[in-house]
XYZ file of C-alpha atoms in Angstrom:
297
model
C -9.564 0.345 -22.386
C -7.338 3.511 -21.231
C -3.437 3.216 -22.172
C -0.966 1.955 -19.521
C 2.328 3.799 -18.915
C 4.969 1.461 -19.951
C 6.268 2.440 -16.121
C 3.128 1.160 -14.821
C 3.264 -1.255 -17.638
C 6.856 -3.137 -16.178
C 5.752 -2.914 -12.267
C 5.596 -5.414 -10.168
C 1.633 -5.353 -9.191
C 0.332 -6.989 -6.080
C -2.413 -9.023 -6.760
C -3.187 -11.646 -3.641
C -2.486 -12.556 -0.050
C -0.105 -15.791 -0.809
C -2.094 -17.828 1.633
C -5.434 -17.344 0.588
C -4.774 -18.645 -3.169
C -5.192 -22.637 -2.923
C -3.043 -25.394 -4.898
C -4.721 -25.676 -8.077
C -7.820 -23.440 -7.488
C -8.397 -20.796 -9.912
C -8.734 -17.291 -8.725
C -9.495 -14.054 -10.714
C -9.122 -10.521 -10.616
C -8.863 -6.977 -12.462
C -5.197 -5.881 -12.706
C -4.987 -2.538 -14.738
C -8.059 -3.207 -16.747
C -6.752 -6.876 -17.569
C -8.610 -9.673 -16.677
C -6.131 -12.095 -15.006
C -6.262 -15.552 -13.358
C -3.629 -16.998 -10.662
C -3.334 -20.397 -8.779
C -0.686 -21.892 -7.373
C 1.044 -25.252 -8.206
C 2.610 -28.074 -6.137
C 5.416 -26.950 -4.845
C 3.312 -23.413 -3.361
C 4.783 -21.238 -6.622
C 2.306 -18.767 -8.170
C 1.057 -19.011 -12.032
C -0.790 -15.986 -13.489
C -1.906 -16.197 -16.563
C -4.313 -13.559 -18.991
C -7.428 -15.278 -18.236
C -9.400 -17.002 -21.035
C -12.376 -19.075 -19.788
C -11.701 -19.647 -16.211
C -13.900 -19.131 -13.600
C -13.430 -18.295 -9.819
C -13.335 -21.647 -8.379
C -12.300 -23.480 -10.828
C -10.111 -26.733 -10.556
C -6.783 -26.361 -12.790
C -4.048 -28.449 -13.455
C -0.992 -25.582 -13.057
C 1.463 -27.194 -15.398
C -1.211 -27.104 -18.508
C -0.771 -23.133 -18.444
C 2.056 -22.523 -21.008
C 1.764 -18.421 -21.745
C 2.075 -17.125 -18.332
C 2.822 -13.791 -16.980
C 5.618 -12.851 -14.308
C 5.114 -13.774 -11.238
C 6.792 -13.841 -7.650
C 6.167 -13.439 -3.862
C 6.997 -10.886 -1.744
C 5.832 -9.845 1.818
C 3.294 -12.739 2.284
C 1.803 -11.597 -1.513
C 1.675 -12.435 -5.103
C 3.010 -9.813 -7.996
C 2.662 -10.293 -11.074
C 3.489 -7.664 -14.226
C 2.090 -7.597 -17.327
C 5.404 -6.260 -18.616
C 9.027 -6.898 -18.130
C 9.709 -5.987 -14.510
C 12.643 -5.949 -12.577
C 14.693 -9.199 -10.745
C 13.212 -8.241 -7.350
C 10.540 -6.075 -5.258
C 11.585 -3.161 -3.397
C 13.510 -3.930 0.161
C 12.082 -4.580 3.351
C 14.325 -5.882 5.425
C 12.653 -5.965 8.849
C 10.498 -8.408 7.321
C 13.334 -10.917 7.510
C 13.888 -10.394 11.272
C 13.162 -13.291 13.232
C 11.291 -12.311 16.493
C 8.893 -10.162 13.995
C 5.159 -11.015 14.201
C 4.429 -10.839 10.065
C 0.521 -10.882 8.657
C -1.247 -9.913 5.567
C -4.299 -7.516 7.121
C -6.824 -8.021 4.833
C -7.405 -6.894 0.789
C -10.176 -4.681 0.633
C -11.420 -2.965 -2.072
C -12.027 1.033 -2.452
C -13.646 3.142 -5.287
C -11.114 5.290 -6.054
C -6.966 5.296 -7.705
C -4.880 3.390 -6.081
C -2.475 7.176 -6.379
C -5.182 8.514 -3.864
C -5.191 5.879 -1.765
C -0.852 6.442 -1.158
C -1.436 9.646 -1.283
C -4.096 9.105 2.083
C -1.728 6.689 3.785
C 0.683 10.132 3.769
C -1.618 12.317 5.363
C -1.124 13.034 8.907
C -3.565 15.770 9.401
C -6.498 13.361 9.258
C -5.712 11.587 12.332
C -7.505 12.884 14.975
C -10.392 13.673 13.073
C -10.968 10.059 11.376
C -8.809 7.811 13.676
C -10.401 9.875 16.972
C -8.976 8.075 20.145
C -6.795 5.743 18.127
C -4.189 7.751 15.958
C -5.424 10.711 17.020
C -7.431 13.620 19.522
C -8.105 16.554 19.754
C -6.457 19.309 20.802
C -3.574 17.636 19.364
C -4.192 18.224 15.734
C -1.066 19.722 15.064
C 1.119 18.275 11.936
C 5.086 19.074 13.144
C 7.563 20.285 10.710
C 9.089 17.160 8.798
C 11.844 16.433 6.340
C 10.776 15.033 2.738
C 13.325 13.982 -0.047
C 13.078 12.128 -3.246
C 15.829 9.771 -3.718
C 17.341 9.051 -7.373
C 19.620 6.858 -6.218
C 16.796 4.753 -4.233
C 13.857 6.009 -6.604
C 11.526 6.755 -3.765
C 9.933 9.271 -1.849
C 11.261 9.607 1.856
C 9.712 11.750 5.027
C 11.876 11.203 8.511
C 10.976 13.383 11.498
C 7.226 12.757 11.290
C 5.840 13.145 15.200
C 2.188 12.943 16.087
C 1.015 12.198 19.574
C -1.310 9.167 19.302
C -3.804 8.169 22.499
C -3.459 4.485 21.234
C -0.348 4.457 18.787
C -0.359 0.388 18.429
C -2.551 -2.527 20.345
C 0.196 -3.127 22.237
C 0.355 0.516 23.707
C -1.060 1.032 27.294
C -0.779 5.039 27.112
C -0.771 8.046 24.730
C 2.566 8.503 23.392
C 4.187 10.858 20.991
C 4.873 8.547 17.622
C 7.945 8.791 15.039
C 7.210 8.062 11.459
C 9.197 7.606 8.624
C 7.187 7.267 5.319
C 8.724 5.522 2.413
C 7.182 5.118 -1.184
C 9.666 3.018 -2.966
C 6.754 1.620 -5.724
C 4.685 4.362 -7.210
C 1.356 2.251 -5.897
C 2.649 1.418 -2.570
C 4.067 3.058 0.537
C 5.861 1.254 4.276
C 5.237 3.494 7.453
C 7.774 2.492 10.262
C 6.216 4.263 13.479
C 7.571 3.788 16.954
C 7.428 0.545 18.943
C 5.529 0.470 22.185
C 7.000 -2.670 22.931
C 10.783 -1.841 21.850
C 11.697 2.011 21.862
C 14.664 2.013 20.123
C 13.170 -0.143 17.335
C 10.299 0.560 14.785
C 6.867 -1.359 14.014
C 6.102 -1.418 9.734
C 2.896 -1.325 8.522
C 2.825 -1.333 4.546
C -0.177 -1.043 2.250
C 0.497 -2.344 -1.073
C -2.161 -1.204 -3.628
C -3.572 -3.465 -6.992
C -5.167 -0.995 -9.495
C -7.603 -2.331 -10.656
C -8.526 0.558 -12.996
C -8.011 4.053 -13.280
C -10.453 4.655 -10.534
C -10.964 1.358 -8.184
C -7.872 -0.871 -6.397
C -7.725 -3.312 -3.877
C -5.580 -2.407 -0.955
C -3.507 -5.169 0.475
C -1.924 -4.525 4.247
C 0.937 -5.612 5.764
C 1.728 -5.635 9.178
C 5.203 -6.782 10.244
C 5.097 -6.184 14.364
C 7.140 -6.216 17.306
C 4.213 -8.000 19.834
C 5.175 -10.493 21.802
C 1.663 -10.417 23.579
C -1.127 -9.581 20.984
C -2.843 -12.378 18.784
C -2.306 -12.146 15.118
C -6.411 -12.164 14.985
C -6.503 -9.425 17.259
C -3.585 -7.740 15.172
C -5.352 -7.916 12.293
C -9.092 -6.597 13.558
C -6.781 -3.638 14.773
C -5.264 -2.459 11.519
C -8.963 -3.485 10.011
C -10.516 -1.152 12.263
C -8.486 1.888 11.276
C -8.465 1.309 7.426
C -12.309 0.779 8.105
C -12.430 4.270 9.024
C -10.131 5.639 5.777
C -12.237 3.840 3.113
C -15.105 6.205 3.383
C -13.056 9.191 3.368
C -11.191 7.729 0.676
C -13.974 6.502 -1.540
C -15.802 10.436 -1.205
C -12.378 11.924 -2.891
C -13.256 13.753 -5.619
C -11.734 13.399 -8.520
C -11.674 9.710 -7.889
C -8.207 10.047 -10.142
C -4.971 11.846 -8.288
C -4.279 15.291 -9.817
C -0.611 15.695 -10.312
C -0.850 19.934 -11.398
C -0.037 21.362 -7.834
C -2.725 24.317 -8.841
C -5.616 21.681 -8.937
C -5.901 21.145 -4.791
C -4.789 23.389 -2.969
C -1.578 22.397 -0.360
C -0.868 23.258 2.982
C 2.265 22.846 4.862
C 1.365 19.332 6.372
C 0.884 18.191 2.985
C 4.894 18.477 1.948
C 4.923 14.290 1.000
C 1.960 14.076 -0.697
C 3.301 17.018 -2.945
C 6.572 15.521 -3.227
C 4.756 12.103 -4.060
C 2.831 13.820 -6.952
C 6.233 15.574 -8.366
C 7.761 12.003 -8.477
C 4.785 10.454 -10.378
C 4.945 13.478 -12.867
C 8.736 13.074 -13.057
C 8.356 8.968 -13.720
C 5.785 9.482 -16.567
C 3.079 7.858 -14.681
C -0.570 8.604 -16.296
C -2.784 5.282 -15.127
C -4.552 6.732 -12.219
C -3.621 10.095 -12.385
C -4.812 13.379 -13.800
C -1.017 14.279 -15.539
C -0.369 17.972 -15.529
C -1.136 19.725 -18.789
C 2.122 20.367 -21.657
């Protein structure tokens, strides 16, 4: 089994839409090359536990698991840690806004880091040749100038000014339309994208993926979609953001290495590529090595 980062270690780890997991049914999965088993008990709370003998399926009476890890959730998910993590997840406060439409997208699973897979949710410059029609179209490939800062005093990465002019920016759009992003990674696995609303200008739509690594070189990615859509159905919602991470996992899954290389000399950057460099500096600077290739001393 490969070490684990005490930062990695203490992280809150997404492991399950909270709605999927019933009262007293066991369900497993790989967290960090652990084999762990959740349920949830009477009153809707998670339990996570190391798992022993437990099978998928199985029937479980919550209150008989004594050595349990942390657990809490967050976002319409469960985290759990399998160190000492801190009181709360990382903010995101539109969640909390009433007139929001809020749904877990889907977890699906992708051969390769769960570093790569932030490090794709970055990348602009893919748009209009993966997401063609959608995010995306020719002849406007162009990635704008943008701003990117890492924040000490919010330990995350942060790009503001991102523009890209998208023929179908949300289901809700009717036209093409030239989309703001701001990218935050506030959790060294996952990243929140607020991009303009169709429906509301002077407000923002937030699409998160949260990532579970599994191991050094498979995850499962969990989305979030927290809308402003006062006419789309949450099903139809859903098959959206479905269709366009349909399109990233192959692109994804034929990244070679599978691990992210944090040496800046290993891929070779271009100027659209300022977060995903800053991303890799901040890894480097946290000490993160599980899914990484860490630069050489």
């Amino acid at each position: 089994m490969p070490s684990i980062d005490p930062v990695t270690r203490d992280l809150w780890h997404v492991i399950a839409a909270t709605d999927e997991i019933p009262v007293g049914q066991v369900e497993t999965t790989l967290l960090l090359d652990t084999r762990i088993a959740l349920t949830r008990d009477d009153t809707g709370n998670p339990v996570v536990w190391l798992r022993t003998n437990e099978e998928q399926g199985d029937e479980i009476d919550p209150e008989t698991i004594l050595d349990r890890l942390p657990a809490i959730t967050g976002y319409g998910y469960i985290w759990t840690s399998l160190g000492s993590p801190p009181a709360e997840l990382f903010p995101i406060p539109e969640y909390a806004e009433p007139d929001r439409v809020n749904m877990s997208c889907g977890s699906i699973g992708i051969h390769v880091s769960a570093p790569r897979a932030v490090e794709n949710f970055l990348d602009m410059g893919h748009f209009p040749y993966v997401h063609t029609d959608i995010l995306g179209a020719e002849p406007h490939t162009e990635v704008k100038e943008y701003d990117v800062e890492v924040s000490e005093e919010r330990d995350e990465v942060l790009a503001t000014r991102c523009r890209f002019f998208q023929p179908r920016a949300a289901l809700s759009a009717t036209e093409g339309m030239e989309v703001e992003y701001v990218y935050r990674v506030p959790h060294p696995f996952c990243s929140v994208l607020y991009k303009s609303s169709p429906e509301a200008p002077d407000r923002r739509d937030v699409i998160a993926i949260f990532l579970q690594p599994m191991t050094e070189e498979r995850c499962r990615a969990h989305l979030l979609q927290s809308m402003i859509d006062s006419t789309s159905t949450i099903t139809d919602l859903r098959r959206f953001q479905q269709t366009i991470f349909g399109q990233d996992k192959p692109i994804l899954e034929n990244q070679y290495p599978k691990r992210l290389p944090l040496d800046p000399r290993a891929e070779t950057p271009i100027r659209a590529d300022k977060s995903a460099i800053a991303y890799r500096r901040w890894l480097s600077q946290k000490g993160i090595t599980y899914g990484v290739i860490p630069m050489a001393s």
